[in-house]
Coordinates of C-alpha atoms and ligand atoms in Angstrom, one line a residue:
Chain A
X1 CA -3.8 17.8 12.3
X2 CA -5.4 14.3 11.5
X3 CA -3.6 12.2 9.2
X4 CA -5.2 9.6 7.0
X5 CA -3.2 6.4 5.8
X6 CA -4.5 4.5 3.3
X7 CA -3.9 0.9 3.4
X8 CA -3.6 -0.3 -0.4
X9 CA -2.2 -3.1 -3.1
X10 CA -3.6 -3.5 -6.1
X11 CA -3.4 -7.3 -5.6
X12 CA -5.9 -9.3 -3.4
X13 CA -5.3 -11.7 -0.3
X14 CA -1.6 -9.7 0.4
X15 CA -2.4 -8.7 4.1
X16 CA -3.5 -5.1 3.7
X17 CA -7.2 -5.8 6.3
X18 CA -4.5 -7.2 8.7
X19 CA -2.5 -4.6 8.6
X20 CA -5.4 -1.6 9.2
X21 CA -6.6 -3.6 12.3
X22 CA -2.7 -3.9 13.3
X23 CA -0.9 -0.7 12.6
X24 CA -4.7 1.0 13.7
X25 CA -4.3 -0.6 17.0
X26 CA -0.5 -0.1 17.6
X27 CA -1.5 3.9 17.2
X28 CA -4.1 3.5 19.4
X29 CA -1.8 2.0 22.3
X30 CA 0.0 5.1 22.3
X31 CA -2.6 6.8 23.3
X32 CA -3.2 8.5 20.0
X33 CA -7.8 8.4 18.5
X34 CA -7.2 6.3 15.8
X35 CA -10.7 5.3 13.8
X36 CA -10.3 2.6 10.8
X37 CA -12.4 2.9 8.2
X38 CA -13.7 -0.3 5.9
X39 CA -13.9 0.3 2.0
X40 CA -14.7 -3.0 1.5
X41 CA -18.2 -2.8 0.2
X42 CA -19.9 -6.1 -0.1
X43 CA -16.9 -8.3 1.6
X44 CA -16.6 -6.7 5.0
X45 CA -13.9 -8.0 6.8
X46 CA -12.4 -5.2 9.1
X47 CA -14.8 -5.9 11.4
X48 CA -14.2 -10.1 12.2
X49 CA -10.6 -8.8 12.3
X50 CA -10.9 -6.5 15.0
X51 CA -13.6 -8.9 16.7
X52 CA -16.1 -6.4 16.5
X53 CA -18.4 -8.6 14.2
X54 CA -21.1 -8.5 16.2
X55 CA -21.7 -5.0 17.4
X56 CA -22.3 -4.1 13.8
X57 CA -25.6 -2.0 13.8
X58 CA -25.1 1.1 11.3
X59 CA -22.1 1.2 8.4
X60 CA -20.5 3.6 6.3
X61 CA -23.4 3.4 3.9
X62 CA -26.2 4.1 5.9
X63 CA -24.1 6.9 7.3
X64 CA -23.7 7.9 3.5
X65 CA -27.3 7.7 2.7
X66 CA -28.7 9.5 5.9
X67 CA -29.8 6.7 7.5
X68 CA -28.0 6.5 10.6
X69 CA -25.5 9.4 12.2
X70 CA -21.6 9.2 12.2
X71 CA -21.4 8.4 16.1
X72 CA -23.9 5.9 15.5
X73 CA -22.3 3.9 13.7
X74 CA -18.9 4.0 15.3
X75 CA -17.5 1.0 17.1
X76 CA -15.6 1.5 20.1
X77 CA -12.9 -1.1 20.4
X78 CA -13.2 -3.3 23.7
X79 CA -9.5 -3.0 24.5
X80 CA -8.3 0.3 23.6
X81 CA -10.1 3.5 24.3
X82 CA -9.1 5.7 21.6
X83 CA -10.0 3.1 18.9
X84 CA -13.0 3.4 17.0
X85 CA -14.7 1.0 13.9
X86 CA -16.4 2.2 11.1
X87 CA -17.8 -0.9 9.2
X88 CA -18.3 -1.5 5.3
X89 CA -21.9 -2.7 4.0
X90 CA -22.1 -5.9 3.2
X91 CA -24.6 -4.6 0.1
X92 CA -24.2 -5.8 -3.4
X93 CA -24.6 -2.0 -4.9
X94 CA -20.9 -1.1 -5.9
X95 CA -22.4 2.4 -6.6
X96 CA -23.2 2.8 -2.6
X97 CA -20.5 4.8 -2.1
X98 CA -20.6 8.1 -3.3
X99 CA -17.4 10.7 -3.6
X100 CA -19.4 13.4 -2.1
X101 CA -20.4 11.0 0.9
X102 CA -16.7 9.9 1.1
X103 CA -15.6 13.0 1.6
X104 CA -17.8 14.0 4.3
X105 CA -17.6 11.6 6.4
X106 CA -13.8 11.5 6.3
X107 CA -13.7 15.0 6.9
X108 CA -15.9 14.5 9.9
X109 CA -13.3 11.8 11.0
X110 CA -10.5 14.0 10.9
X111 CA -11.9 16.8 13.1
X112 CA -12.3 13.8 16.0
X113 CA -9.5 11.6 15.5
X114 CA -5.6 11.7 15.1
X115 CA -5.6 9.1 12.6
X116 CA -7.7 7.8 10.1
X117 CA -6.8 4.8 8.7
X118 CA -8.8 3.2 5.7
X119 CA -8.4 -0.6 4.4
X120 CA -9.0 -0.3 0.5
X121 CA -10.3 -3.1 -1.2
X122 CA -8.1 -5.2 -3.5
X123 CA -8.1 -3.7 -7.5
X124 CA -7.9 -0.6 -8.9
X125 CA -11.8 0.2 -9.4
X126 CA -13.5 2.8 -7.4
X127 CA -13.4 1.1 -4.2
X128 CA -9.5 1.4 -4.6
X129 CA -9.8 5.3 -5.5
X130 CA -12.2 6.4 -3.3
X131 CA -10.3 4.5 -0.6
X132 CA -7.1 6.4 -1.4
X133 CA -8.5 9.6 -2.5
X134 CA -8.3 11.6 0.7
X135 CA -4.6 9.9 1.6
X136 CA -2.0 11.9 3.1
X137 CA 0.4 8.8 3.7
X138 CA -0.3 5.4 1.3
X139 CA 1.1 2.4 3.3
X140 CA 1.8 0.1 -0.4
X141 CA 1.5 -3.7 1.4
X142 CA 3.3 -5.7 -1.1
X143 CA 4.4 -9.5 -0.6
X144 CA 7.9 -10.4 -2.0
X145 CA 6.5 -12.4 -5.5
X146 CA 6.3 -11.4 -8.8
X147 CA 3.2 -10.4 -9.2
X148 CA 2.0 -8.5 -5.7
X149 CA 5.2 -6.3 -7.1
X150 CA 3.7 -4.9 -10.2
X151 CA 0.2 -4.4 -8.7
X152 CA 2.3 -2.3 -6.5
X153 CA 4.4 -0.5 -8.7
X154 CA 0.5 0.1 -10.5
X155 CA -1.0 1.6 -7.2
X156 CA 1.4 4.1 -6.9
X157 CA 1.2 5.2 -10.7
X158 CA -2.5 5.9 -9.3
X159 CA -1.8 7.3 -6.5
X160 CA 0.4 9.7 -8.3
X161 CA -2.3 10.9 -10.5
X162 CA -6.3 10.2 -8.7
X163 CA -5.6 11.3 -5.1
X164 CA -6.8 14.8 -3.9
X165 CA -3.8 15.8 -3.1
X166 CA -2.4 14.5 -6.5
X167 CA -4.8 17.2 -7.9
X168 CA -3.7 19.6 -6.2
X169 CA 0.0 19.1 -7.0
X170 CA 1.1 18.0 -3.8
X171 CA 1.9 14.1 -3.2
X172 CA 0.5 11.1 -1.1
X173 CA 3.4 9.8 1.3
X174 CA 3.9 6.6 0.0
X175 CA 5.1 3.8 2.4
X176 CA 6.5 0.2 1.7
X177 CA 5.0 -2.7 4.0
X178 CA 6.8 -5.9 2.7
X179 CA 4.8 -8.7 4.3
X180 CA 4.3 -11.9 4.7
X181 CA 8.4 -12.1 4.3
X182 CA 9.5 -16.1 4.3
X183 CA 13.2 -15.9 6.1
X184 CA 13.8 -19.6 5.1
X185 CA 12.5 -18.9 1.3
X186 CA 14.4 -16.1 1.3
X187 CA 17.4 -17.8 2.4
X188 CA 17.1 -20.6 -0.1
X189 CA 17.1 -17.6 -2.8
X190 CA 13.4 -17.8 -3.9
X191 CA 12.4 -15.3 -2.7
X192 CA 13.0 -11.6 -4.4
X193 CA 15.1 -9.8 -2.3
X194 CA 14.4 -6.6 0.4
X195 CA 17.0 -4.8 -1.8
X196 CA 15.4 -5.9 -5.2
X197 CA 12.0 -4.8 -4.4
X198 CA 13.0 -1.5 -3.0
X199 CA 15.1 -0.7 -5.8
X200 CA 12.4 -1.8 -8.0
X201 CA 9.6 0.4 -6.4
X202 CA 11.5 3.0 -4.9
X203 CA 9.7 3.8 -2.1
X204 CA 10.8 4.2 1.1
X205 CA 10.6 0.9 3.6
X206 CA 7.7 1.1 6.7
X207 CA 8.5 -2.4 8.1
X208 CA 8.7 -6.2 7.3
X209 CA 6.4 -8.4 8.7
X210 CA 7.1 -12.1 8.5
X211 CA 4.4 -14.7 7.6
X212 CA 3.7 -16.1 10.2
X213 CA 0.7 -18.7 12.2
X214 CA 0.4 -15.8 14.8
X215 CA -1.0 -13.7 12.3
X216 CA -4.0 -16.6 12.0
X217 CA -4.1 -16.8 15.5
X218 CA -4.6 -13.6 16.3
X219 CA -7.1 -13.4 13.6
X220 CA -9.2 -16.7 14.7
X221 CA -9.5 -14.7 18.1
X222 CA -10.5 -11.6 16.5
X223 CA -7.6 -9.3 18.1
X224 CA -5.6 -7.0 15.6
X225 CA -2.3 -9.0 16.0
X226 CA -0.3 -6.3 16.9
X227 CA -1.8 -6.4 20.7
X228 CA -2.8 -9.9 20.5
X229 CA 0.6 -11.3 21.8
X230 CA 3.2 -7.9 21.7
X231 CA 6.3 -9.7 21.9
X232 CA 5.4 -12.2 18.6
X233 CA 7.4 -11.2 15.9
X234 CA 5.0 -9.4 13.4
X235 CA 3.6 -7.7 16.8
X236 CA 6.8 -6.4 17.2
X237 CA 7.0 -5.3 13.1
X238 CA 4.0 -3.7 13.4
X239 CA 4.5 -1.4 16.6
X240 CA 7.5 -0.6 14.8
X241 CA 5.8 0.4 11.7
X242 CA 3.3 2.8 14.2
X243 CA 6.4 4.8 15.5
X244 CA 8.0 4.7 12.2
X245 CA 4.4 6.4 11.4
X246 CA 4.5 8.5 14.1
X247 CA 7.9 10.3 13.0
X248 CA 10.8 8.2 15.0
X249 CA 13.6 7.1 13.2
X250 CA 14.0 3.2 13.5
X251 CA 16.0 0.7 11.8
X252 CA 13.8 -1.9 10.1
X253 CA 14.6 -5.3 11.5
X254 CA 14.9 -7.8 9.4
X255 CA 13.0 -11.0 10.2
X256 CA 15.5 -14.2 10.9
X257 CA 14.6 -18.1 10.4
X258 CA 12.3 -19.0 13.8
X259 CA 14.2 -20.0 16.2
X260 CA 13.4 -23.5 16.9
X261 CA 12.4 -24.3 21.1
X262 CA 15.3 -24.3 22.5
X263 CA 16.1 -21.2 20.5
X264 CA 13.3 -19.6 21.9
X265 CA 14.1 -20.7 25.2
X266 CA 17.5 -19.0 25.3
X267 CA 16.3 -15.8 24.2
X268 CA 13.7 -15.9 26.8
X269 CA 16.0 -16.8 29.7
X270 CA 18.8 -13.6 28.1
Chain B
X1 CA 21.0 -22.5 6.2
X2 CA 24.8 -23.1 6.2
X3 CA 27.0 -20.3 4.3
X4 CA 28.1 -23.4 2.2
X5 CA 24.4 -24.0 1.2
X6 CA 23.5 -20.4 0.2
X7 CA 26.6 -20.1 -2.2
X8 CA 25.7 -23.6 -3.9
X9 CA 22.2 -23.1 -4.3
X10 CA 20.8 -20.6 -6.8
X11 CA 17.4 -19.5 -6.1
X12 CA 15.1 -18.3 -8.9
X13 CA 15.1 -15.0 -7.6
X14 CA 17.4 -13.5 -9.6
X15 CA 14.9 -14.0 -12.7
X16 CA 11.7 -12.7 -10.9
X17 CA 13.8 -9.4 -10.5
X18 CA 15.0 -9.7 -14.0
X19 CA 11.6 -10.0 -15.2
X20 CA 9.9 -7.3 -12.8
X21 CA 12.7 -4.9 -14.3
X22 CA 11.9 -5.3 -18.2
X23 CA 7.9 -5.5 -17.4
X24 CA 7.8 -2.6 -15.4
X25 CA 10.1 0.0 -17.5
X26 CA 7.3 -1.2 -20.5
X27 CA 4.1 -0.9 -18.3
X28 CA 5.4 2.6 -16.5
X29 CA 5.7 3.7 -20.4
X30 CA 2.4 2.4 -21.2
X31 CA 0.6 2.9 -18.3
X32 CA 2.8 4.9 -15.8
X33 CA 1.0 7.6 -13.9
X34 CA -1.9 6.6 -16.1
X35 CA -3.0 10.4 -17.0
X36 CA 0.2 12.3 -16.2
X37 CA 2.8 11.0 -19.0
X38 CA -0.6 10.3 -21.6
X39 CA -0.9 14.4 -20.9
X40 CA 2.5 15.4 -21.1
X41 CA 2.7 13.5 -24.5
X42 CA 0.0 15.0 -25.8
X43 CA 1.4 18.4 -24.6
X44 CA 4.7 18.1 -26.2
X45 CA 3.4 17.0 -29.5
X46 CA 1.5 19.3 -29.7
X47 CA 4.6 22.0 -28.9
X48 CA 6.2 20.0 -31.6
X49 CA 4.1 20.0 -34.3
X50 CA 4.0 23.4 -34.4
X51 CA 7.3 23.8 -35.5
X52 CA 8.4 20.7 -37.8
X53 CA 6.1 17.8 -38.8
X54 CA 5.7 14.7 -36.5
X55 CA 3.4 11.9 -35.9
X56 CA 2.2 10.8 -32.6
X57 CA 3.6 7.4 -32.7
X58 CA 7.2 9.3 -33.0
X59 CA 6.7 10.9 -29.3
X60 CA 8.0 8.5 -26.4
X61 CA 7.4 9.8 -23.2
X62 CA 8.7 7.7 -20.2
X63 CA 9.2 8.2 -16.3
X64 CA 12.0 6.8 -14.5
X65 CA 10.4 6.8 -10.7
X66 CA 13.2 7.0 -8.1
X67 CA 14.3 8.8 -4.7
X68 CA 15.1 11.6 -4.5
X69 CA 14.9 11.9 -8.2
X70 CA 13.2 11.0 -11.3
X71 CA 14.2 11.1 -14.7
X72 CA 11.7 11.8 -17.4
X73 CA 12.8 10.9 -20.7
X74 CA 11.6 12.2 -24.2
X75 CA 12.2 11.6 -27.4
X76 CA 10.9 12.6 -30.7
X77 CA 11.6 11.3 -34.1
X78 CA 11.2 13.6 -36.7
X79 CA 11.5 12.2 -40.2
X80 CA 14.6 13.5 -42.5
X81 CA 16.8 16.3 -41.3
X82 CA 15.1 19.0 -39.6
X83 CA 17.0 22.0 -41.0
X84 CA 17.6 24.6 -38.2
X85 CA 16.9 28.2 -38.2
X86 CA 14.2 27.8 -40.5
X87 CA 10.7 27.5 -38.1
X88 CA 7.6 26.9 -40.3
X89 CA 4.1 26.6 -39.3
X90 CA 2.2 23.6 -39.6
Ligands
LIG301 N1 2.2 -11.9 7.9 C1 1.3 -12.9 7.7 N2 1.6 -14.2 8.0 C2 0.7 -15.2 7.8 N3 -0.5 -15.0 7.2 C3 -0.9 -13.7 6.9 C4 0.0 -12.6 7.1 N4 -0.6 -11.5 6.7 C5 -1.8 -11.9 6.2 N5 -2.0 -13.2 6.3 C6 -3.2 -14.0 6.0 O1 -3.4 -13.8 4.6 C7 -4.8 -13.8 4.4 C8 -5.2 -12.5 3.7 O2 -4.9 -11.4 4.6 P1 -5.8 -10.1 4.6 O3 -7.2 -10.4 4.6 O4 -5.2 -9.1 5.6 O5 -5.4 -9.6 3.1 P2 -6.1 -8.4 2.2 O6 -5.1 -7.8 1.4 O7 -7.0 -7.6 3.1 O8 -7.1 -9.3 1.3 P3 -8.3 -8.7 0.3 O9 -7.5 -8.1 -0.9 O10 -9.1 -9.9 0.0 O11 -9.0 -7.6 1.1 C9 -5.5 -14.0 5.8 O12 -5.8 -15.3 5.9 C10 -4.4 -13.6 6.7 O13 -4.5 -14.3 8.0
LIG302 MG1 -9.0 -7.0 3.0

């Protein structure tokens, strides 16, 4: 019944941590047990993200090596019930994660949750596989520019061929998340287009999130920005994204310029 | 942006698709789903040889991803003309 979503890129710094605290939280609101799972070994980040920095006691490593049990080390989240934290070490041993520890634990997850949803670490070295390894759906997060694109393209070559359920013939669900989308750059023709990339990856679309300073925000108060401020535009992206996730047919909005004040104003008062 | 400004302005997107296009086609070849085409290549030479001489340089395997359908594209060169009906073991 669970479903695990890996959160993945290839490239660094394109908004895939963001997007685990937000899509794991918009879940979560609707009720569903959503955990989200660092893979970040070393640079933990999950956890500032969801605000949950300093409740950290046990991680997915000490789970791994016997040191501390699952439910131990779970964080519950202070606003939504049904959503839990498992944090990444902040050790320097690459190695800490074992495939045979992976494994349990996320198949402990999946007999308590409905969703699992792990934040990979930027690359395509181990983190990156054993982060995607027990995927049923791969959300691809991949910024409009060059070279976000072909890390992309990359990732899903990989998770073609070094997922479990690659070896076993079957395929990962693979899910475009185009963020960090610049309606003005895009306008001025700098920007590659929706179309281009989609035709260039071929994957089916999840959402578009804008770049925008409510991302920050949200992240400087340590509240996944989907329930920070719900009616802020990549709030709204990302709820979207969850249903889309959750089987509902949507059409994917695309972001507009910001409306200046008085813009804003109007389409408060309509 | 004005509708004036967007047909007089011509962004440098065009060539970042351009670009991705060519790169990508070479890199899926190259790289593409890393240990599935590498396999198949390897397969199919194999399946190859056995019949008529070939070198594997002269085996190009490549995947054309898409939805709902993928093309994958092989090609072999064989040297001179491969005369039919006669099969010969390497
Ligand atoms: N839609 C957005 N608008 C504006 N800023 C964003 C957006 N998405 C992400 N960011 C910012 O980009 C930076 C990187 O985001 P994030 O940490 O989520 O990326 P990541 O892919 O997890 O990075 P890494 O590869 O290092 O793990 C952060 O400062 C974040 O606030
Ligand atoms: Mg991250």
């Amino acid at each position: 019944m669970a479903k695990v979503i890996t959160v993945t890129s290839g490239k660094g710094g394109v908004g895939k941590t963001t997007t685990t605290a937000a899509i794991g939280a918009a879940l979560a609101r609707t009720g569903d047990k959503v955990v989200v799972v660092d893979f970040d070994v070393g640079l933990r980040n999950l956890d500032l993200i969801m605000g949950a920095e300093r409740r950290v006691v046990y991680d997915f490593v000490n789970v791994i090596q016997g040191d501390a049990r699952l439910p131990q080390a779970l964080i519950k989240d202070k606003r939504l019930d049904s959503l839990f934290l498992l944090p990444a070490s902040q050790t320097r041993d690459k190695d800490a994660l074992t495939e045979e520890g992976v494994d349990k634990v996320i198949d402990d997850l999946r007999r308590h949750f409905d969703w699992v949803v792990c934040d990979s670490p930027a690359g395509i070295e181990r983190g990156a596989t054993l982060a995607m390894r027990h995927a049923d759906i791969a959300i691809v997060v991949t910024n409009p520019e060059v070279s976000s694109v072909r890390d992309s393209d990359r990732i899903v070559g990989i998770l073609d061929s070094k997922t479990l359920k690659a070896e076993r013939g079957e395929t990962v669900d693979k899910r475009l998340l185009l963020t960090r989308y610049d309606a003005v750059r895009a306008a001025r023709g700098d920007m590659l287009k929706i179309e281009d990339v989609l035709d260039i990856l071929s994957l089916p679309l999840l959402g578009i999130v804008p770049e925008s300073p409510d991302v920050l925000k949200a992240s400087n108060f340590g509240v996944p920005v989907s329930i920070h401020d719900p009616d802020s535009v990549p709030a709204r992206a990302y709820n979207d994204a969850a249903r889309r996730l959750k089987g509902e047919e949507l059409a994917v909005e695309v972001p507009k310029q910001r409306l200046g004040l008085f813009g804003k104003f109007l389409r408060r008062a309509a | 942006m004005t509708l004036w400004k967007r047909f007089f302005t011509n962004g440098s997107a065009p060539q970042a698709r351009e670009r991705l296009q060519i790169l990508l086609s070479h890199e899926r070849q190259v790289l593409g789903g890393d240990d599935l085409l590498s396999s198949l290549r390897e397969d199919i030479l194999a399946a190859v040889a056995k019949r008529v001489p070939c070198e594997r340089d002269s085996v190009k395997v490549r995947l054309e991803r898409g939805a709902p359908m993928s093309i994958l594209e092989i090609e072999v060169e064989i040297r001179g003309n491969v005369e039919l009906g006669l099969t010969r073991a390497a």
